[in-house]
Amino acid sequence: MKLTVISIIILTILFTSCTNQFIDSEEKAIELIKQKFPEFRDYPSDEFAGRSIETQTTAEGYYLGFIIYGSGVPIADATCFFVDKKGNIKQDKYQPKELINEEIDLVTCS
């Protein structure tokens, strides 16, 4: 019984130490998103519907916008993330304030 409890504690500590990452750059934040969300691995791109990554750095972490540009509309779609220094991720979907937005606020994803 004691051996099982000790094994569980050791595995928990190892798992926690392996999953916690210190994110200290925009590049590391972007790479973390691409690892966790494979659909964003091909960003940026200059194909027909151009795709870009916009970033905003704060003391707490990094706001990232994975943006798809459209034909007839400046921003067709976007997914925003906040990655804190510990590697925790918050995700949001683009909600335009107006019918045609030419810029995106990465904090509000609008």
Short mmCIF file of N, CA and C in Angstrom, two decimals:
data_model
loop_
_atom_site.label_atom_id
_atom_site.label_comp_id
_atom_site.label_asym_id
_atom_site.label_seq_id
_atom_site.Cartn_x
_atom_site.Cartn_y
_atom_site.Cartn_z
N MET A 1 0.83 -1.20 0.00
CA MET A 1 0.00 0.00 0.00
C MET A 1 0.87 1.26 0.00
N LYS A 2 1.88 1.28 0.89
CA LYS A 2 2.76 2.44 0.97
C LYS A 2 3.54 2.62 -0.33
N LEU A 3 3.96 1.51 -0.92
CA LEU A 3 4.71 1.57 -2.17
C LEU A 3 3.85 2.16 -3.29
N THR A 4 2.58 1.81 -3.34
CA THR A 4 1.66 2.35 -4.34
C THR A 4 1.50 3.85 -4.18
N VAL A 5 1.31 4.30 -2.95
CA VAL A 5 1.14 5.73 -2.68
C VAL A 5 2.40 6.49 -3.05
N ILE A 6 3.55 5.95 -2.69
CA ILE A 6 4.82 6.60 -3.02
C ILE A 6 5.01 6.65 -4.54
N SER A 7 4.66 5.57 -5.23
CA SER A 7 4.77 5.54 -6.69
C SER A 7 3.89 6.60 -7.33
N ILE A 8 2.67 6.74 -6.83
CA ILE A 8 1.75 7.75 -7.37
C ILE A 8 2.30 9.15 -7.14
N ILE A 9 2.84 9.40 -5.97
CA ILE A 9 3.41 10.73 -5.67
C ILE A 9 4.58 11.02 -6.60
N ILE A 10 5.46 10.06 -6.78
CA ILE A 10 6.62 10.26 -7.66
C ILE A 10 6.18 10.51 -9.10
N LEU A 11 5.22 9.73 -9.59
CA LEU A 11 4.72 9.93 -10.96
C LEU A 11 4.07 11.30 -11.11
N THR A 12 3.34 11.75 -10.10
CA THR A 12 2.71 13.07 -10.15
C THR A 12 3.77 14.16 -10.22
N ILE A 13 4.80 14.05 -9.42
CA ILE A 13 5.88 15.05 -9.44
C ILE A 13 6.59 15.05 -10.79
N LEU A 14 6.89 13.88 -11.33
CA LEU A 14 7.55 13.81 -12.64
C LEU A 14 6.67 14.39 -13.73
N PHE A 15 5.38 14.06 -13.73
CA PHE A 15 4.47 14.58 -14.75
C PHE A 15 4.37 16.10 -14.65
N THR A 16 4.25 16.62 -13.44
CA THR A 16 4.14 18.07 -13.25
C THR A 16 5.41 18.77 -13.71
N SER A 17 6.56 18.23 -13.39
CA SER A 17 7.81 18.89 -13.79
C SER A 17 8.03 18.81 -15.29
N CYS A 18 7.51 17.78 -15.95
CA CYS A 18 7.68 17.66 -17.39
C CYS A 18 6.72 18.56 -18.16
N THR A 19 5.55 18.82 -17.60
CA THR A 19 4.56 19.61 -18.33
C THR A 19 4.71 21.10 -18.06
N ASN A 20 5.30 21.49 -16.97
CA ASN A 20 5.49 22.91 -16.68
C ASN A 20 6.68 23.42 -17.49
N GLN A 21 6.43 24.45 -18.27
CA GLN A 21 7.48 25.05 -19.08
C GLN A 21 7.58 26.51 -18.70
N PHE A 22 8.77 27.05 -18.76
CA PHE A 22 8.92 28.49 -18.55
C PHE A 22 8.95 29.13 -19.93
N ILE A 23 7.97 29.96 -20.19
CA ILE A 23 7.84 30.62 -21.48
C ILE A 23 8.39 32.04 -21.33
N ASP A 24 9.54 32.30 -21.95
CA ASP A 24 10.18 33.60 -21.78
C ASP A 24 10.39 34.35 -23.10
N SER A 25 9.67 33.93 -24.15
CA SER A 25 9.78 34.65 -25.42
C SER A 25 8.53 34.39 -26.26
N GLU A 26 8.29 35.29 -27.20
CA GLU A 26 7.18 35.11 -28.13
C GLU A 26 7.36 33.83 -28.94
N GLU A 27 8.60 33.55 -29.32
CA GLU A 27 8.88 32.36 -30.12
C GLU A 27 8.50 31.09 -29.37
N LYS A 28 8.82 31.02 -28.07
CA LYS A 28 8.46 29.85 -27.27
C LYS A 28 6.95 29.74 -27.11
N ALA A 29 6.28 30.87 -26.96
CA ALA A 29 4.81 30.86 -26.84
C ALA A 29 4.18 30.35 -28.13
N ILE A 30 4.67 30.81 -29.27
CA ILE A 30 4.16 30.36 -30.57
C ILE A 30 4.42 28.87 -30.75
N GLU A 31 5.60 28.43 -30.41
CA GLU A 31 5.94 27.00 -30.56
C GLU A 31 5.05 26.14 -29.66
N LEU A 32 4.75 26.60 -28.46
CA LEU A 32 3.87 25.86 -27.56
C LEU A 32 2.47 25.72 -28.17
N ILE A 33 1.95 26.80 -28.75
CA ILE A 33 0.63 26.74 -29.40
C ILE A 33 0.66 25.75 -30.56
N LYS A 34 1.70 25.80 -31.36
CA LYS A 34 1.80 24.89 -32.51
C LYS A 34 1.91 23.43 -32.07
N GLN A 35 2.52 23.19 -30.91
CA GLN A 35 2.61 21.83 -30.38
C GLN A 35 1.24 21.35 -29.89
N LYS A 36 0.53 22.22 -29.20
CA LYS A 36 -0.76 21.84 -28.59
C LYS A 36 -1.92 21.86 -29.59
N PHE A 37 -1.81 22.69 -30.61
CA PHE A 37 -2.88 22.87 -31.60
C PHE A 37 -2.29 22.68 -33.00
N PRO A 38 -2.23 21.46 -33.50
CA PRO A 38 -1.59 21.17 -34.79
C PRO A 38 -2.17 21.95 -35.96
N GLU A 39 -3.41 22.39 -35.87
CA GLU A 39 -4.02 23.13 -36.98
C GLU A 39 -3.35 24.48 -37.23
N PHE A 40 -2.49 24.93 -36.31
CA PHE A 40 -1.81 26.21 -36.49
C PHE A 40 -0.34 26.05 -36.89
N ARG A 41 0.08 24.84 -37.19
CA ARG A 41 1.49 24.59 -37.54
C ARG A 41 1.91 25.25 -38.84
N ASP A 42 0.96 25.49 -39.75
CA ASP A 42 1.34 26.08 -41.05
C ASP A 42 1.22 27.60 -41.06
N TYR A 43 1.18 28.22 -39.91
CA TYR A 43 1.19 29.69 -39.81
C TYR A 43 2.62 30.13 -39.62
N PRO A 44 3.05 31.24 -40.14
CA PRO A 44 2.40 32.09 -41.13
C PRO A 44 2.51 31.49 -42.53
N SER A 45 1.72 32.04 -43.44
CA SER A 45 1.68 31.55 -44.82
C SER A 45 1.24 32.67 -45.74
N ASP A 46 1.76 32.66 -46.96
CA ASP A 46 1.39 33.66 -47.96
C ASP A 46 0.52 33.07 -49.06
N GLU A 47 -0.11 31.92 -48.79
CA GLU A 47 -0.97 31.30 -49.79
C GLU A 47 -2.17 32.19 -50.08
N PHE A 48 -3.11 31.69 -50.89
CA PHE A 48 -4.28 32.46 -51.33
C PHE A 48 -4.93 33.22 -50.17
N ALA A 49 -5.36 32.53 -49.16
CA ALA A 49 -5.86 33.20 -47.96
C ALA A 49 -4.67 33.32 -47.02
N GLY A 50 -4.03 34.47 -47.04
CA GLY A 50 -2.83 34.66 -46.23
C GLY A 50 -3.09 34.43 -44.76
N ARG A 51 -2.09 33.93 -44.08
CA ARG A 51 -2.18 33.67 -42.65
C ARG A 51 -0.99 34.31 -41.96
N SER A 52 -1.27 34.93 -40.83
CA SER A 52 -0.18 35.56 -40.09
C SER A 52 -0.35 35.29 -38.60
N ILE A 53 0.71 35.59 -37.88
CA ILE A 53 0.69 35.52 -36.42
C ILE A 53 1.05 36.91 -35.92
N GLU A 54 0.17 37.48 -35.11
CA GLU A 54 0.46 38.75 -34.45
C GLU A 54 0.70 38.46 -32.97
N THR A 55 1.59 39.26 -32.37
CA THR A 55 1.92 39.04 -30.96
C THR A 55 1.90 40.34 -30.19
N GLN A 56 1.64 40.21 -28.91
CA GLN A 56 1.70 41.34 -27.98
C GLN A 56 2.24 40.80 -26.66
N THR A 57 3.34 41.39 -26.20
CA THR A 57 3.99 40.94 -24.97
C THR A 57 3.56 41.81 -23.80
N THR A 58 3.26 41.15 -22.67
CA THR A 58 2.97 41.86 -21.42
C THR A 58 3.86 41.26 -20.33
N ALA A 59 3.82 41.86 -19.17
CA ALA A 59 4.60 41.34 -18.04
C ALA A 59 4.12 39.94 -17.63
N GLU A 60 2.84 39.65 -17.87
CA GLU A 60 2.26 38.37 -17.45
C GLU A 60 2.46 37.25 -18.47
N GLY A 61 2.66 37.63 -19.75
CA GLY A 61 2.79 36.60 -20.77
C GLY A 61 2.64 37.16 -22.17
N TYR A 62 2.08 36.35 -23.06
CA TYR A 62 2.04 36.69 -24.48
C TYR A 62 0.65 36.49 -25.05
N TYR A 63 0.16 37.52 -25.74
CA TYR A 63 -1.09 37.43 -26.49
C TYR A 63 -0.70 37.12 -27.93
N LEU A 64 -1.33 36.10 -28.49
CA LEU A 64 -1.03 35.67 -29.85
C LEU A 64 -2.31 35.62 -30.66
N GLY A 65 -2.24 36.09 -31.90
CA GLY A 65 -3.36 35.99 -32.81
C GLY A 65 -2.95 35.24 -34.05
N PHE A 66 -3.63 34.15 -34.34
CA PHE A 66 -3.42 33.37 -35.56
C PHE A 66 -4.53 33.78 -36.51
N ILE A 67 -4.17 34.57 -37.53
CA ILE A 67 -5.14 35.31 -38.34
C ILE A 67 -5.17 34.80 -39.77
N ILE A 68 -6.40 34.69 -40.31
CA ILE A 68 -6.61 34.35 -41.72
C ILE A 68 -7.22 35.58 -42.39
N TYR A 69 -6.58 36.02 -43.48
CA TYR A 69 -7.08 37.17 -44.23
C TYR A 69 -8.00 36.68 -45.33
N GLY A 70 -9.02 37.47 -45.62
CA GLY A 70 -10.01 37.04 -46.60
C GLY A 70 -9.99 37.85 -47.86
N SER A 71 -10.81 37.42 -48.77
CA SER A 71 -11.03 38.14 -50.01
C SER A 71 -12.27 38.99 -49.81
N GLY A 72 -12.10 40.29 -49.86
CA GLY A 72 -13.22 41.20 -49.65
C GLY A 72 -13.37 41.65 -48.21
N VAL A 73 -12.76 40.95 -47.27
CA VAL A 73 -12.74 41.37 -45.87
C VAL A 73 -11.30 41.26 -45.38
N PRO A 74 -10.85 42.27 -44.64
CA PRO A 74 -9.46 42.23 -44.20
C PRO A 74 -9.13 41.01 -43.31
N ILE A 75 -10.00 40.72 -42.35
CA ILE A 75 -9.78 39.58 -41.46
C ILE A 75 -10.96 38.63 -41.60
N ALA A 76 -10.71 37.45 -42.15
CA ALA A 76 -11.79 36.47 -42.33
C ALA A 76 -12.04 35.67 -41.06
N ASP A 77 -10.96 35.36 -40.35
CA ASP A 77 -11.08 34.54 -39.15
C ASP A 77 -9.81 34.69 -38.32
N ALA A 78 -9.93 34.44 -37.03
CA ALA A 78 -8.76 34.48 -36.17
C ALA A 78 -9.05 33.70 -34.89
N THR A 79 -7.98 33.15 -34.35
CA THR A 79 -8.03 32.52 -33.04
C THR A 79 -6.95 33.18 -32.21
N CYS A 80 -7.32 33.57 -31.00
CA CYS A 80 -6.39 34.27 -30.11
C CYS A 80 -6.05 33.38 -28.92
N PHE A 81 -4.85 33.56 -28.44
CA PHE A 81 -4.38 32.82 -27.27
C PHE A 81 -3.68 33.77 -26.32
N PHE A 82 -3.73 33.42 -25.04
CA PHE A 82 -2.86 34.05 -24.06
C PHE A 82 -2.04 32.93 -23.45
N VAL A 83 -0.73 33.08 -23.49
CA VAL A 83 0.18 32.09 -22.90
C VAL A 83 0.92 32.79 -21.77
N ASP A 84 0.73 32.30 -20.54
CA ASP A 84 1.44 32.93 -19.43
C ASP A 84 2.85 32.34 -19.31
N LYS A 85 3.63 32.90 -18.42
CA LYS A 85 5.04 32.51 -18.28
C LYS A 85 5.21 31.04 -17.87
N LYS A 86 4.17 30.45 -17.26
CA LYS A 86 4.23 29.05 -16.84
C LYS A 86 3.76 28.09 -17.93
N GLY A 87 3.31 28.64 -19.07
CA GLY A 87 2.86 27.79 -20.16
C GLY A 87 1.38 27.48 -20.15
N ASN A 88 0.62 28.13 -19.26
CA ASN A 88 -0.83 27.96 -19.27
C ASN A 88 -1.41 28.70 -20.46
N ILE A 89 -2.42 28.13 -21.08
CA ILE A 89 -2.99 28.67 -22.32
C ILE A 89 -4.47 28.98 -22.14
N LYS A 90 -4.87 30.16 -22.61
CA LYS A 90 -6.28 30.51 -22.72
C LYS A 90 -6.55 30.79 -24.19
N GLN A 91 -7.67 30.28 -24.70
CA GLN A 91 -8.01 30.41 -26.11
C GLN A 91 -9.30 31.20 -26.27
N ASP A 92 -9.37 32.00 -27.35
CA ASP A 92 -10.57 32.77 -27.65
C ASP A 92 -10.75 32.79 -29.17
N LYS A 93 -11.98 32.96 -29.60
CA LYS A 93 -12.31 33.01 -31.03
C LYS A 93 -12.61 34.44 -31.42
N TYR A 94 -12.22 34.82 -32.61
CA TYR A 94 -12.39 36.18 -33.14
C TYR A 94 -13.86 36.58 -33.15
N GLN A 95 -14.14 37.73 -32.56
CA GLN A 95 -15.47 38.32 -32.53
C GLN A 95 -15.34 39.77 -33.00
N PRO A 96 -15.55 40.04 -34.28
CA PRO A 96 -15.35 41.41 -34.79
C PRO A 96 -16.33 42.40 -34.17
N LYS A 97 -15.82 43.59 -33.86
CA LYS A 97 -16.66 44.66 -33.32
C LYS A 97 -17.52 45.25 -34.42
N GLU A 98 -16.97 45.32 -35.61
CA GLU A 98 -17.67 45.89 -36.75
C GLU A 98 -17.70 44.85 -37.86
N LEU A 99 -18.49 45.13 -38.88
CA LEU A 99 -18.61 44.19 -39.99
C LEU A 99 -17.27 43.95 -40.67
N ILE A 100 -16.50 45.02 -40.84
CA ILE A 100 -15.19 44.89 -41.47
C ILE A 100 -14.14 45.48 -40.54
N ASN A 101 -13.34 44.62 -39.94
CA ASN A 101 -12.23 45.04 -39.09
C ASN A 101 -10.93 44.89 -39.87
N GLU A 102 -10.09 45.92 -39.80
CA GLU A 102 -8.79 45.83 -40.44
C GLU A 102 -7.70 45.46 -39.44
N GLU A 103 -8.02 45.56 -38.15
CA GLU A 103 -7.07 45.22 -37.10
C GLU A 103 -7.76 44.34 -36.08
N ILE A 104 -6.97 43.67 -35.28
CA ILE A 104 -7.52 42.83 -34.23
C ILE A 104 -6.88 43.20 -32.91
N ASP A 105 -7.71 43.31 -31.88
CA ASP A 105 -7.22 43.53 -30.52
C ASP A 105 -6.94 42.15 -29.94
N LEU A 106 -5.69 41.82 -29.72
CA LEU A 106 -5.33 40.48 -29.27
C LEU A 106 -5.81 40.17 -27.86
N VAL A 107 -5.98 41.19 -27.04
CA VAL A 107 -6.43 40.97 -25.66
C VAL A 107 -7.90 40.54 -25.63
N THR A 108 -8.73 41.21 -26.44
CA THR A 108 -10.17 40.90 -26.45
C THR A 108 -10.56 39.99 -27.61
N CYS A 109 -9.65 39.78 -28.54
CA CYS A 109 -9.89 38.99 -29.76
C CYS A 109 -11.06 39.57 -30.55
N SER A 110 -11.08 40.89 -30.65
CA SER A 110 -12.15 41.56 -31.41
C SER A 110 -11.57 42.66 -32.28
#
